[in-house]
PDB file of C-alpha atoms in Angstrom:
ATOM      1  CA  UNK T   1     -15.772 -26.437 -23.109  1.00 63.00           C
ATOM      2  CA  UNK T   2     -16.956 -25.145 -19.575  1.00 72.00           C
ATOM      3  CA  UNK T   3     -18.198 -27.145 -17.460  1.00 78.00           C
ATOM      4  CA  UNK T   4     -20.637 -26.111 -14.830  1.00 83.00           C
ATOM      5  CA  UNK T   5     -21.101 -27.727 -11.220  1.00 89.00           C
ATOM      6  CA  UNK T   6     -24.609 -29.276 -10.740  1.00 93.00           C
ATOM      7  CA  UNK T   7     -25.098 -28.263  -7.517  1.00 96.00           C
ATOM      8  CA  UNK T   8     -23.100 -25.368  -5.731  1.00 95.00           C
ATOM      9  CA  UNK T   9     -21.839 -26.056  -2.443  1.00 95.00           C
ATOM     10  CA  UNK T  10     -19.671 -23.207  -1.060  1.00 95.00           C
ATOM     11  CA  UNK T  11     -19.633 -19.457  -2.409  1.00 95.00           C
ATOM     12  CA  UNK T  12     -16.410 -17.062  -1.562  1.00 95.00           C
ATOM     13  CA  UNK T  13     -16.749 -13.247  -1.810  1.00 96.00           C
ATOM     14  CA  UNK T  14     -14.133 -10.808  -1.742  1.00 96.00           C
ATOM     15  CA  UNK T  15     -14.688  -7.193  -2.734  1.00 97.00           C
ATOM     16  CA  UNK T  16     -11.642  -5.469  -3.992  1.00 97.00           C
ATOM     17  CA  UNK T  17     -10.623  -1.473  -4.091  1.00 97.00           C
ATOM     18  CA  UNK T  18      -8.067   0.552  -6.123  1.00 95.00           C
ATOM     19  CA  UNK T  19      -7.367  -2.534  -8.033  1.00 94.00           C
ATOM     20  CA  UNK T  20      -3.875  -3.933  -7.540  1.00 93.00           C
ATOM     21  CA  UNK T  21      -2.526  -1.201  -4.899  1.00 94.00           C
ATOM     22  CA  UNK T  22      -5.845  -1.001  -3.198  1.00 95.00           C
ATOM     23  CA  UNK T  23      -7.714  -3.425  -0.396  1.00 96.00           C
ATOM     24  CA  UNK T  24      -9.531  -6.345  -0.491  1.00 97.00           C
ATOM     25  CA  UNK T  25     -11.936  -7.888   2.101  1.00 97.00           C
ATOM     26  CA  UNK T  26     -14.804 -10.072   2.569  1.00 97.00           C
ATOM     27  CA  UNK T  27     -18.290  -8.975   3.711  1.00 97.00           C
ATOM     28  CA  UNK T  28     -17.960 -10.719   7.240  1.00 96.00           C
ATOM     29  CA  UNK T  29     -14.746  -9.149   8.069  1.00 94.00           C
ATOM     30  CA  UNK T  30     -12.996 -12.127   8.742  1.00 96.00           C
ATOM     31  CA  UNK T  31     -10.499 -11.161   5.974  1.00 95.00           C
ATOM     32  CA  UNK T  32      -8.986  -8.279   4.888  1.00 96.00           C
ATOM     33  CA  UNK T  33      -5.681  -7.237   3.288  1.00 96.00           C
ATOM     34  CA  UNK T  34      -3.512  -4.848   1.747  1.00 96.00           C
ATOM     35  CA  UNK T  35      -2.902  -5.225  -2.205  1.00 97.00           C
ATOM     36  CA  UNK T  36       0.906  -3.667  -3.191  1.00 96.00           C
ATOM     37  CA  UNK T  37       1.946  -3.851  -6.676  1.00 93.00           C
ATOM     38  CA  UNK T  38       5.683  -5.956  -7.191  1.00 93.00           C
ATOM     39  CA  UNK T  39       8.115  -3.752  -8.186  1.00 93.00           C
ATOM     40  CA  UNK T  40       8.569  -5.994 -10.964  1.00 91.00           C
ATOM     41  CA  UNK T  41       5.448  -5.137 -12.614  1.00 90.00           C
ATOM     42  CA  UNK T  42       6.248  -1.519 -11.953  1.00 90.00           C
ATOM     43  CA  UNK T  43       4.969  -0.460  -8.604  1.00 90.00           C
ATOM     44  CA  UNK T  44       6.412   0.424  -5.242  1.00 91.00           C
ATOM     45  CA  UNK T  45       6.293  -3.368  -3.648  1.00 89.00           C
ATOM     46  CA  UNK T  46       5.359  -2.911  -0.369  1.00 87.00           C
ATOM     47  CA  UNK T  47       4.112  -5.020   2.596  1.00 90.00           C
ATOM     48  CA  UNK T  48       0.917  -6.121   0.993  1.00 94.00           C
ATOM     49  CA  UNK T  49       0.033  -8.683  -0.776  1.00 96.00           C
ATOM     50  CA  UNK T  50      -0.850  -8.992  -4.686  1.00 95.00           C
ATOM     51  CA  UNK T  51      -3.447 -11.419  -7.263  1.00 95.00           C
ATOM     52  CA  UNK T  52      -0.288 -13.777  -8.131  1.00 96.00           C
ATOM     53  CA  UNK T  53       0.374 -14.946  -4.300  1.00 96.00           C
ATOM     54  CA  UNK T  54      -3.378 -15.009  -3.479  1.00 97.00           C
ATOM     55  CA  UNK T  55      -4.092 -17.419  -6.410  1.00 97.00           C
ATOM     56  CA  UNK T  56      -0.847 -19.293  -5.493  1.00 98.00           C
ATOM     57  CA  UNK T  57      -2.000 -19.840  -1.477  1.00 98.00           C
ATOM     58  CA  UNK T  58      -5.250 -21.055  -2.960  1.00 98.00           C
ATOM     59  CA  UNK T  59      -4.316 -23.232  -5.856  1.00 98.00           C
ATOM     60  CA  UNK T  60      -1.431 -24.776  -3.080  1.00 98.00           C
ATOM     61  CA  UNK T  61      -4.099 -25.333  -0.384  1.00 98.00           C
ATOM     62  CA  UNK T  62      -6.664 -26.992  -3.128  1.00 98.00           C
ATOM     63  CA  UNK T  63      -4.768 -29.004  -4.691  1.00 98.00           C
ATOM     64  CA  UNK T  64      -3.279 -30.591  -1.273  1.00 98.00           C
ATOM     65  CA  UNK T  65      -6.882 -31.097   0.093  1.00 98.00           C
ATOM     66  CA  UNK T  66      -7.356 -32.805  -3.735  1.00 98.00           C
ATOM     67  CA  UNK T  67      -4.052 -35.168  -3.435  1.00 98.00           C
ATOM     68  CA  UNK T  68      -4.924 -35.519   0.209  1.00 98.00           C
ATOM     69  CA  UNK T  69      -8.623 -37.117  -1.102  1.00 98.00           C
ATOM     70  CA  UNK T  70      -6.500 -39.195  -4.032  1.00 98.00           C
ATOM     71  CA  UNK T  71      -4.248 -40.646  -1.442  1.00 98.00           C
ATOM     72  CA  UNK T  72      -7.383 -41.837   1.299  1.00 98.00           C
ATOM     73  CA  UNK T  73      -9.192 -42.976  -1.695  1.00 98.00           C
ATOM     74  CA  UNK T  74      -6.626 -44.912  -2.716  1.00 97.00           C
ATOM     75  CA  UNK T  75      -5.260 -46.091   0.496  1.00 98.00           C
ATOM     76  CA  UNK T  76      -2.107 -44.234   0.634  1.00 98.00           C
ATOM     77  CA  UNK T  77      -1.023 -42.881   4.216  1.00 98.00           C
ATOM     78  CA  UNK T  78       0.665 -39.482   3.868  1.00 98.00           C
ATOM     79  CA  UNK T  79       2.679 -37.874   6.606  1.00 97.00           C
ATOM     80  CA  UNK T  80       2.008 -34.087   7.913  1.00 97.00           C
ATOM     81  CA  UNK T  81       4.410 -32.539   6.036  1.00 98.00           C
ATOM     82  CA  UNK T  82       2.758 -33.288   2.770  1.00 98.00           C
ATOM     83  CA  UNK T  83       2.824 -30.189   1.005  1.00 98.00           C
ATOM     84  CA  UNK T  84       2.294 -28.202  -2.393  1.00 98.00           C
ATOM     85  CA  UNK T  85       4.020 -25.321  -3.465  1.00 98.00           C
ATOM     86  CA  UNK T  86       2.709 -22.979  -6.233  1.00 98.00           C
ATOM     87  CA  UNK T  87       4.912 -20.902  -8.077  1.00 98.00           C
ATOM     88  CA  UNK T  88       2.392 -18.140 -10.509  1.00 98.00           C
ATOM     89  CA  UNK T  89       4.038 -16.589 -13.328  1.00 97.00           C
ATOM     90  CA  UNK T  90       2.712 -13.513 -15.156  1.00 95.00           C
ATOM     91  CA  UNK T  91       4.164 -12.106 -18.139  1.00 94.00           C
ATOM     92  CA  UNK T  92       3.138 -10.311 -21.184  1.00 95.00           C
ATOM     93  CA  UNK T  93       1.446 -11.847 -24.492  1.00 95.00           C
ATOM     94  CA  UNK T  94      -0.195 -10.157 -27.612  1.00 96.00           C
ATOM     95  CA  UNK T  95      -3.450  -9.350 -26.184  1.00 94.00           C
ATOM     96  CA  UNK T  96      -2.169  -8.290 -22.668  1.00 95.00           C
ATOM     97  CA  UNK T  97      -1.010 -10.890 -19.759  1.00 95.00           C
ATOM     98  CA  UNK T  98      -0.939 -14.574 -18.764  1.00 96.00           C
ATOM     99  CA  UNK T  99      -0.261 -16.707 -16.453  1.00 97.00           C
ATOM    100  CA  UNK T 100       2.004 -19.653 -15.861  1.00 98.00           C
ATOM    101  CA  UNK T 101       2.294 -22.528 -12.965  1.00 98.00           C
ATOM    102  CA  UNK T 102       3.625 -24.915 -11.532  1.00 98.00           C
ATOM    103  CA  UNK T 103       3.156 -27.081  -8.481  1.00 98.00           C
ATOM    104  CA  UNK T 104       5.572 -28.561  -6.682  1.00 98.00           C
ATOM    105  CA  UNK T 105       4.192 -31.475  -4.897  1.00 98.00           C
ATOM    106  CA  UNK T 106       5.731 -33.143  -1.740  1.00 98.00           C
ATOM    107  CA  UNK T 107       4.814 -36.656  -0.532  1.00 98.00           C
ATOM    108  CA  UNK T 108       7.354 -37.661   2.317  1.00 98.00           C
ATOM    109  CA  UNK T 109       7.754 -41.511   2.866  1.00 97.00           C
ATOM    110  CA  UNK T 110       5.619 -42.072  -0.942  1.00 98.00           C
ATOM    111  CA  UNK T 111       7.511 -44.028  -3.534  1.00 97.00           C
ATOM    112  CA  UNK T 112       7.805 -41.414  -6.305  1.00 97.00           C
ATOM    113  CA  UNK T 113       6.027 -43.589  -9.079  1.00 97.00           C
ATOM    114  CA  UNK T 114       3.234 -43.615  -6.849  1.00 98.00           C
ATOM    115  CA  UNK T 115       3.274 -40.228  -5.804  1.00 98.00           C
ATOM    116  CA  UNK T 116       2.936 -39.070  -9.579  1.00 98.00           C
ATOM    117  CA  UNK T 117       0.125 -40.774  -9.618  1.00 98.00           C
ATOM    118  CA  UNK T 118      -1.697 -39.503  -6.611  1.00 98.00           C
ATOM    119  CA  UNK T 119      -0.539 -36.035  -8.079  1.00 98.00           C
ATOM    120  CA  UNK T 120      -2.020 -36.951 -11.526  1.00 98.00           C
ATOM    121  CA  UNK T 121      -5.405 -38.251 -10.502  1.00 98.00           C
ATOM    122  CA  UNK T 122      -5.533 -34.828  -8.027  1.00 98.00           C
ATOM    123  CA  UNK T 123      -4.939 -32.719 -10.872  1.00 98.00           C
ATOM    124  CA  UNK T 124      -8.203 -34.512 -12.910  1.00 98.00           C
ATOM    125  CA  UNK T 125     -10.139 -33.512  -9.199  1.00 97.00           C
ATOM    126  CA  UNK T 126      -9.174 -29.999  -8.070  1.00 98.00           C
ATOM    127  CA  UNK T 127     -11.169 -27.163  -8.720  1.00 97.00           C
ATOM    128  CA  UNK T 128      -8.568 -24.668  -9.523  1.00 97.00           C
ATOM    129  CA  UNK T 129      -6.683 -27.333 -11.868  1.00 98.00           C
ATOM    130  CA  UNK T 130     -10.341 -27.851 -13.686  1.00 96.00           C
ATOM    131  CA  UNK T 131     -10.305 -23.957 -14.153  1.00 95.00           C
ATOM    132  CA  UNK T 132      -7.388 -23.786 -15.358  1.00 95.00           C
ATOM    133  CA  UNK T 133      -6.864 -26.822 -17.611  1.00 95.00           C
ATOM    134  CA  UNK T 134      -6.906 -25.652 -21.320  1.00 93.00           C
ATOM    135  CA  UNK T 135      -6.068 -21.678 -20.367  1.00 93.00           C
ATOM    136  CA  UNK T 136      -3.325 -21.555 -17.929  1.00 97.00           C
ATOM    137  CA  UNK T 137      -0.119 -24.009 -18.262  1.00 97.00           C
ATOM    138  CA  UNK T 138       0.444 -26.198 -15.764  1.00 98.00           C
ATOM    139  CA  UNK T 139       3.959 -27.570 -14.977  1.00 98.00           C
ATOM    140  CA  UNK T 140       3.366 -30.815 -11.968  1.00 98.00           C
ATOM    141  CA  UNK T 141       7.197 -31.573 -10.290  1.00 98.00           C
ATOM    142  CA  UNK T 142       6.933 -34.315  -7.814  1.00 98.00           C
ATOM    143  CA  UNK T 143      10.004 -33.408  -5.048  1.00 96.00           C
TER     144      UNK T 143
END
């Protein structure tokens, strides 16, 4: 079932070249980078970046702001070195590729039972976890 947002806030654009060992940029110029494809998936590597470590700095980012917001709505203090670590898999099914991921979440000074919970009620909140949930595996490791 998609679900659709009633009202939207905040639009990205990025406009992408020569596909995974091209550019990509957005129209303001405030971003732009250089797309290498990983030697394991055949290519040269390189200094650039790639899809897989894009989608993991923004699923990371996201999902903190989202257990940031569970944690002040739920009166939980969390020190500055709260942080989330995505790890994106890609490998090869039937029809082509997937993905895979998991977050590592960590809550310094939060009693682990607690800090599942935070993590839990973030992953019902964040965008990319709501895009993902029902497609993409998600693997959530409290550390």
């Amino acid at each position: 079932m998609t679900t659709v947002p009633d009202k939207i806030l905040f639009e990205a654009e990025m406009t992408a070249t020569g596909g995974r060992e091209g550019t990509a940029s957005s129209p303001d110029g405030a971003f732009a980078l250089t797309l290498s494809l990983p030697k394991a998936l055949g290519g040269p590597g390189g200094e650039g970046t790639n899809p897989e470590q894009l989608f993991a700095a923004g699923y990371a980012a996201c999902f903190l702001g989202a257990v940031k917001l569970v944690a002040r709505t739920s009166k939980v203090p969390l020190t500055d070195d709260a942080s989330v670590t995505a790890r994106i898999g890609m490998g090869p099914i039937a029809t082509g590729y997937a993905l895979a991921v998991e977050l590592k979440v960590s809550l310094p000074g939060v009693e682990r039972t607690l800090a599942q919970k935070i993590v839990e009620g973030a992953h019902q909140r964040c965008p990319y976890s709501n895009a993902t949930r029902g497609n993409v595996p998600v693997v959530l490791t409290v550390v």
